[in-house]
Amino acid sequence: MDRFIIRGGKPLRGVIEIGGAKNAALPIMAATLLSSGVNRICRVPDMKDVRTMYGLLRHMGAQIIEGGSAEIDTGRINKYEAPYELVKTMRASVLVLGPLLARYGQARVSLPGGCAIGARPIDLHLAGLQKMGSKIELEAGYVIAKAKRLKGAVIHFDNPTVTGTENLIMAASIAKGNTVLENAAMEPEVKDLADCLVSMGAKIYGAGTSIIEIEGVDCLAPIDNYAIIPDRIQIATFMTIAGITGGKITIKGCSLEHLEAVSEKLREAGLQIEQTTEGIKVKGGREIIARDIKTMPYPGFPTDMQAQFMALMSVARGTSIIRENIFENRFMHVAELKRMGADINVDGNVATVRGVKNLKGAPVMATDLRASASLVMAALRAEGESVIHRIYHLDRGYERMDEKLIALGANIKRVSD
Ligand code: EPU
């Protein structure tokens, strides 16, 4: 298992580039199952979850050439299942359920089960598919779904669910008749999937808003060079790194679109953020100012940036109240940040962070993807050396983060056992 050894205290400076968004790449890769033939996708990020999705598609019979411009040939799909072994390492494997069912009339997908950040049920995905005429049974930990041809329906989500909305958009795109999704997730990754499906011939209206209408078509063409949007969470993480290290980072070729809530909070916290023709320029302020956040579905402050914002607040002037409204157990990083000297109290879904002057290097353990990013940030700021164990969590969703940090002047080493 890899670990990072980081010696903190250096302001990071320089220019980096960020690739495609993991959470857009995964549904778009699953969408290749809706067509038969060679799909070409551009700006595919090189990270562990993407490789897991390649593995899953190969398991079903896809022929794949991996890379930033990937080719996925779905002409010979012959298995309609997502096995437990793959789903347990990546919950987003559930994204193949809608496409398999719509295209092949059957799917056998392992139930994802709980994970470090919460119970994360998929009841809303299943209820939606049932409403579209699918039979669904749960058997030995698997969802077994069957349908002759899915039928359009009006589906109201009790909660706006990102992957649930994506599963149903994909299923509805080749169902018979019209589907309306109400209280749909409005995340940019949902819109990116819909834009990609439209490029394949789907008829989707309103993606990016809370009501999405889909007119089912008979078939879709393979994806023809669709470029995935840049990863807003990786961009925001590097912006926050400029803040916590008091550095100056340019994120090349990217825009602040999709980052309104995060950049507003970071500006209030004292960071200077500028959109230029070259990209986003971020400069850490003389001091970090405590600010409160509450996580919300898009366009609110993203839960996927809560841990990183907390690391920043741990060295701010004043007290910050952080309210996690999306996942019930997304404070696993708190205990580790405290090991580095942070002053944080948790009561239910509310964390009170009293800023300290500085953090101190310590051995810590990454527990989930975004929690790992917050520990890397804290270590980059801390006095002395930190060892961050279980970096495989970070590698799931950050593309070669250590190499990017080295390019910015960080003292960081990856050690493999
Ligand atoms: N929920 C239900 N029932 C469902 C589905 C969701 O109760 O059937 C609840 C969840 O338990 C949660 C809330 O609804 O409380 C929102 O969950 P959502 O379904 O939107 O999350 P997700 O689709 O499983 C995606 C991202 C997550 C991100 C969340 C929230 C992907 C592959 N994953 O998960 O990304 O945190 O949306 O924005 O898109 C990450 O990248 O680190 C990550 C965890």
Coordinates of N, CA and C in Angstrom, one line a residue, residues 11-130:
P11 N 5.4 27.5 0.6 CA 4.3 28.0 -0.2 C 4.4 27.4 -1.6
L12 N 3.3 26.9 -2.1 CA 3.4 26.2 -3.4 C 3.1 27.2 -4.5
R13 N 4.0 27.2 -5.6 CA 3.9 28.2 -6.7 C 4.1 27.5 -8.0
G14 N 3.3 27.9 -9.0 CA 3.5 27.4 -10.3 C 2.2 27.2 -11.1
V15 N 2.3 26.4 -12.2 CA 1.2 26.3 -13.1 C 0.9 24.8 -13.2
I16 N -0.3 24.4 -13.1 CA -0.7 23.0 -13.3 C -1.9 22.9 -14.3
E17 N -2.1 21.6 -14.7 CA -3.3 21.4 -15.6 C -4.1 20.3 -14.9
I18 N -5.4 20.4 -15.1 CA -6.4 19.4 -14.5 C -7.1 18.7 -15.6
G19 N -7.3 17.4 -15.5 CA -7.9 16.7 -16.6 C -9.4 16.6 -16.4
G20 N -10.0 15.6 -17.0 CA -11.5 15.4 -17.0 C -12.0 15.0 -15.7
A21 N -13.3 15.3 -15.4 CA -13.9 15.0 -14.2 C -14.3 13.5 -14.0
K22 N -13.8 13.0 -12.9 CA -14.1 11.6 -12.6 C -15.6 11.3 -12.6
N23 N -16.4 12.2 -12.0 CA -17.8 11.9 -11.8 C -18.6 12.2 -13.1
A24 N -18.0 12.7 -14.1 CA -18.6 12.8 -15.4 C -18.1 11.6 -16.3
A25 N -16.8 11.3 -16.1 CA -16.2 10.2 -16.9 C -17.0 8.9 -16.6
L26 N -17.2 8.6 -15.3 CA -17.8 7.3 -15.0 C -19.2 7.1 -15.6
P27 N -20.2 8.0 -15.5 CA -21.4 7.8 -16.2 C -21.3 7.8 -17.7
I28 N -20.4 8.6 -18.3 CA -20.2 8.6 -19.7 C -19.7 7.3 -20.2
M29 N -18.7 6.7 -19.5 CA -18.2 5.4 -19.8 C -19.3 4.4 -19.8
A30 N -20.2 4.5 -18.7 CA -21.3 3.5 -18.6 C -22.3 3.7 -19.8
A31 N -22.4 4.9 -20.3 CA -23.3 5.2 -21.4 C -22.9 4.5 -22.7
T32 N -21.6 4.1 -22.8 CA -21.2 3.4 -24.0 C -22.0 2.1 -24.2
L33 N -22.6 1.6 -23.1 CA -23.3 0.4 -23.1 C -24.7 0.6 -23.9
L34 N -25.0 1.8 -24.1 CA -26.3 2.1 -24.7 C -26.2 2.0 -26.3
S35 N -25.0 1.9 -26.8 CA -24.8 1.8 -28.2 C -24.0 0.5 -28.5
S36 N -23.9 0.2 -29.8 CA -23.1 -0.9 -30.2 C -22.1 -0.4 -31.2
G37 N -20.8 -0.5 -30.9 CA -19.7 0.0 -31.8 C -18.6 0.7 -31.0
V38 N -17.8 1.4 -31.8 CA -16.6 2.0 -31.2 C -16.9 3.4 -30.7
N39 N -16.9 3.6 -29.4 CA -17.1 4.9 -28.7 C -15.8 5.6 -28.5
R40 N -15.7 6.9 -28.9 CA -14.4 7.6 -28.6 C -14.7 8.7 -27.7
I41 N -14.0 8.7 -26.5 CA -14.2 9.7 -25.5 C -12.8 10.5 -25.2
C42 N -12.9 11.8 -25.2 CA -11.7 12.6 -25.0 C -11.6 13.1 -23.5
R43 N -10.5 13.5 -23.1 CA -10.1 14.0 -21.8 C -10.6 13.1 -20.7
V44 N -10.3 11.8 -20.9 CA -10.6 10.8 -19.9 C -9.5 10.8 -18.8
P45 N -9.8 11.0 -17.6 CA -8.7 11.1 -16.6 C -8.1 9.8 -16.3
D46 N -6.8 9.8 -15.9 CA -6.1 8.6 -15.6 C -6.1 8.4 -14.1
M47 N -7.1 7.7 -13.5 CA -7.2 7.5 -12.1 C -7.8 6.1 -11.8
K48 N -7.8 5.7 -10.6 CA -8.1 4.3 -10.2 C -9.6 4.0 -10.5
D49 N -10.5 4.9 -10.2 CA -11.9 4.6 -10.4 C -12.2 4.4 -11.9
V50 N -11.5 5.2 -12.8 CA -11.7 5.1 -14.2 C -11.2 3.7 -14.7
R51 N -10.1 3.3 -14.1 CA -9.5 2.0 -14.4 C -10.5 0.9 -14.0
T52 N -11.1 1.1 -12.8 CA -12.1 0.1 -12.4 C -13.3 0.0 -13.3
M53 N -13.7 1.2 -13.9 CA -14.8 1.2 -14.8 C -14.4 0.5 -16.1
Y54 N -13.1 0.6 -16.5 CA -12.7 -0.1 -17.7 C -12.8 -1.6 -17.4
G55 N -12.4 -2.0 -16.2 CA -12.4 -3.4 -15.8 C -13.8 -4.0 -15.9
L56 N -14.7 -3.2 -15.4 CA -16.1 -3.6 -15.4 C -16.7 -3.7 -16.8
L57 N -16.4 -2.8 -17.7 CA -16.8 -2.8 -19.1 C -16.2 -4.0 -19.8
R58 N -14.9 -4.3 -19.5 CA -14.2 -5.4 -20.1 C -14.9 -6.7 -19.7
H59 N -15.2 -6.8 -18.4 CA -15.9 -8.0 -17.9 C -17.2 -8.3 -18.7
M60 N -17.8 -7.2 -19.2 CA -19.1 -7.5 -19.9 C -18.8 -7.7 -21.4
G61 N -17.5 -7.7 -21.8 CA -17.2 -8.0 -23.2 C -16.8 -6.8 -24.0
A62 N -16.6 -5.6 -23.4 CA -16.1 -4.5 -24.2 C -14.6 -4.6 -24.6
Q63 N -14.3 -4.1 -25.7 CA -12.8 -4.1 -26.1 C -12.4 -2.6 -25.9
I64 N -11.3 -2.4 -25.2 CA -11.0 -1.0 -24.8 C -9.5 -0.7 -25.1
I65 N -9.3 0.5 -25.7 CA -8.0 1.1 -25.7 C -8.0 2.3 -24.7
E66 N -7.2 2.1 -23.6 CA -7.3 3.1 -22.6 C -6.4 4.3 -23.0
G67 N -6.7 5.5 -22.4 CA -5.9 6.7 -22.6 C -6.7 7.9 -22.4
G68 N -6.0 9.1 -22.6 CA -6.7 10.4 -22.5 C -7.8 10.4 -23.6
S69 N -7.5 9.9 -24.8 CA -8.6 9.6 -25.8 C -8.8 8.1 -25.8
A70 N -9.9 7.7 -25.2 CA -10.1 6.3 -25.0 C -11.1 5.8 -26.1
E71 N -10.9 4.5 -26.4 CA -11.9 3.9 -27.3 C -12.5 2.7 -26.6
I72 N -13.8 2.7 -26.6 CA -14.6 1.6 -26.0 C -15.5 1.0 -27.0
D73 N -15.2 -0.3 -27.4 CA -16.0 -0.9 -28.4 C -17.0 -1.8 -27.7
T74 N -18.3 -1.5 -27.8 CA -19.4 -2.2 -27.1 C -20.1 -3.1 -28.1
G75 N -19.5 -3.5 -29.2 CA -20.1 -4.3 -30.2 C -20.3 -5.8 -29.8
R76 N -19.6 -6.2 -28.8 CA -19.7 -7.6 -28.4 C -20.0 -7.8 -26.9
I77 N -20.9 -7.0 -26.4 CA -21.3 -7.2 -25.0 C -22.0 -8.5 -24.8
N78 N -21.6 -9.3 -23.8 CA -22.2 -10.6 -23.7 C -22.5 -11.0 -22.2
K79 N -22.2 -10.1 -21.3 CA -22.5 -10.3 -19.9 C -23.1 -9.1 -19.4
Y80 N -24.2 -9.3 -18.6 CA -24.9 -8.1 -18.2 C -24.9 -7.9 -16.7
E81 N -23.7 -8.0 -16.1 CA -23.6 -8.0 -14.7 C -22.4 -7.2 -14.2
A82 N -22.6 -6.6 -13.0 CA -21.5 -5.9 -12.3 C -21.3 -6.7 -11.0
P83 N -20.2 -7.5 -11.0 CA -19.9 -8.4 -9.8 C -19.5 -7.7 -8.6
Y84 N -19.8 -8.3 -7.5 CA -19.5 -7.8 -6.1 C -18.0 -7.3 -6.0
E85 N -17.1 -8.1 -6.6 CA -15.7 -7.8 -6.5 C -15.4 -6.4 -7.0
L86 N -16.1 -5.9 -8.0 CA -15.8 -4.6 -8.6 C -16.6 -3.5 -7.9
V87 N -17.9 -3.9 -7.6 CA -18.8 -2.9 -7.0 C -18.3 -2.5 -5.6
K88 N -17.7 -3.5 -4.9 CA -17.2 -3.1 -3.5 C -16.1 -2.1 -3.6
T89 N -15.3 -2.1 -4.7 CA -14.2 -1.1 -4.7 C -14.7 0.2 -5.3
M90 N -15.8 0.2 -6.0 CA -16.3 1.5 -6.5 C -17.8 1.5 -6.7
R91 N -18.5 2.3 -5.8 CA -20.0 2.3 -5.8 C -20.5 2.7 -7.1
A92 N -19.8 3.6 -7.8 CA -20.3 4.1 -9.1 C -20.5 3.1 -10.1
S93 N -20.1 1.8 -9.9 CA -20.4 0.7 -10.8 C -21.9 0.5 -11.0
V94 N -22.7 1.0 -10.0 CA -24.1 0.9 -10.2 C -24.7 1.7 -11.4
L95 N -23.8 2.5 -11.9 CA -24.2 3.3 -13.1 C -24.4 2.4 -14.4
V96 N -24.0 1.2 -14.3 CA -24.3 0.3 -15.5 C -25.7 -0.3 -15.5
L97 N -26.4 -0.1 -14.3 CA -27.7 -0.7 -14.2 C -28.7 -0.2 -15.2
G98 N -28.8 1.1 -15.3 CA -29.8 1.7 -16.2 C -29.5 1.4 -17.7
P99 N -28.2 1.6 -18.1 CA -27.9 1.3 -19.5 C -28.1 -0.2 -19.9
L100 N -27.7 -1.1 -19.0 CA -27.8 -2.6 -19.3 C -29.3 -2.9 -19.5
L101 N -30.1 -2.4 -18.5 CA -31.5 -2.8 -18.5 C -32.2 -2.2 -19.7
A102 N -31.9 -1.0 -20.1 CA -32.5 -0.4 -21.2 C -32.1 -1.0 -22.5
R103 N -30.9 -1.4 -22.7 CA -30.3 -1.8 -23.9 C -30.5 -3.4 -24.1
Y104 N -30.3 -4.1 -23.0 CA -30.3 -5.6 -23.1 C -31.5 -6.2 -22.3
G105 N -32.3 -5.4 -21.7 CA -33.5 -5.9 -21.0 C -33.2 -6.7 -19.7
Q106 N -31.9 -6.7 -19.3 CA -31.6 -7.4 -18.1 C -30.3 -6.8 -17.5
A107 N -30.2 -6.9 -16.2 CA -29.0 -6.5 -15.5 C -28.9 -7.2 -14.1
R108 N -27.7 -7.6 -13.8 CA -27.5 -8.2 -12.4 C -26.3 -7.4 -11.8
V109 N -26.7 -6.6 -10.8 CA -25.7 -5.7 -10.3 C -25.6 -5.8 -8.8
S110 N -24.4 -6.0 -8.3 CA -24.2 -6.2 -6.9 C -24.7 -4.9 -6.1
L111 N -25.4 -5.1 -5.0 CA -25.8 -4.0 -4.2 C -24.6 -3.3 -3.6
P112 N -24.5 -2.0 -3.7 CA -23.2 -1.4 -3.2 C -22.9 -1.5 -1.7
G113 N -24.0 -1.5 -0.9 CA -23.7 -1.6 0.6 C -23.2 -0.2 1.1
G114 N -22.9 -0.1 2.4 CA -22.5 1.2 3.0 C -21.0 1.4 2.6
C115 N -20.6 2.6 2.9 CA -19.2 2.9 2.8 C -18.8 3.9 3.9
A116 N -17.5 4.3 3.8 CA -17.0 5.1 4.9 C -17.8 6.4 5.2
I117 N -18.4 7.0 4.1 CA -19.0 8.3 4.3 C -20.5 8.2 4.6
G118 N -21.1 7.0 4.6 CA -22.5 6.9 4.9 C -23.1 5.6 4.3
A119 N -24.4 5.4 4.6 CA -25.1 4.2 4.2 C -25.3 4.1 2.6
R120 N -25.6 5.3 2.1 CA -25.7 5.4 0.6 C -26.6 4.4 -0.1
P121 N -27.9 4.4 0.2 CA -28.8 3.4 -0.5 C -29.0 3.8 -2.0
I122 N -29.5 2.8 -2.7 CA -29.9 3.1 -4.1 C -31.4 2.9 -4.4
D123 N -32.1 3.1 -3.3 CA -33.6 2.9 -3.4 C -34.2 3.8 -4.5
L124 N -33.7 5.0 -4.6 CA -34.4 5.9 -5.6 C -34.1 5.5 -7.0
H125 N -32.9 4.9 -7.2 CA -32.6 4.4 -8.6 C -33.6 3.3 -8.9
L126 N -33.8 2.4 -7.9 CA -34.6 1.2 -8.2 C -36.1 1.5 -8.3
A127 N -36.5 2.5 -7.5 CA -38.0 2.9 -7.6 C -38.2 3.5 -9.0
G128 N -37.3 4.3 -9.5 CA -37.5 4.9 -10.8 C -37.5 3.9 -11.9
L129 N -36.6 2.9 -11.8 CA -36.6 1.9 -12.9 C -37.9 1.0 -12.8
Q130 N -38.4 0.8 -11.6 CA -39.6 0.0 -11.4 C -40.8 0.8 -12.1

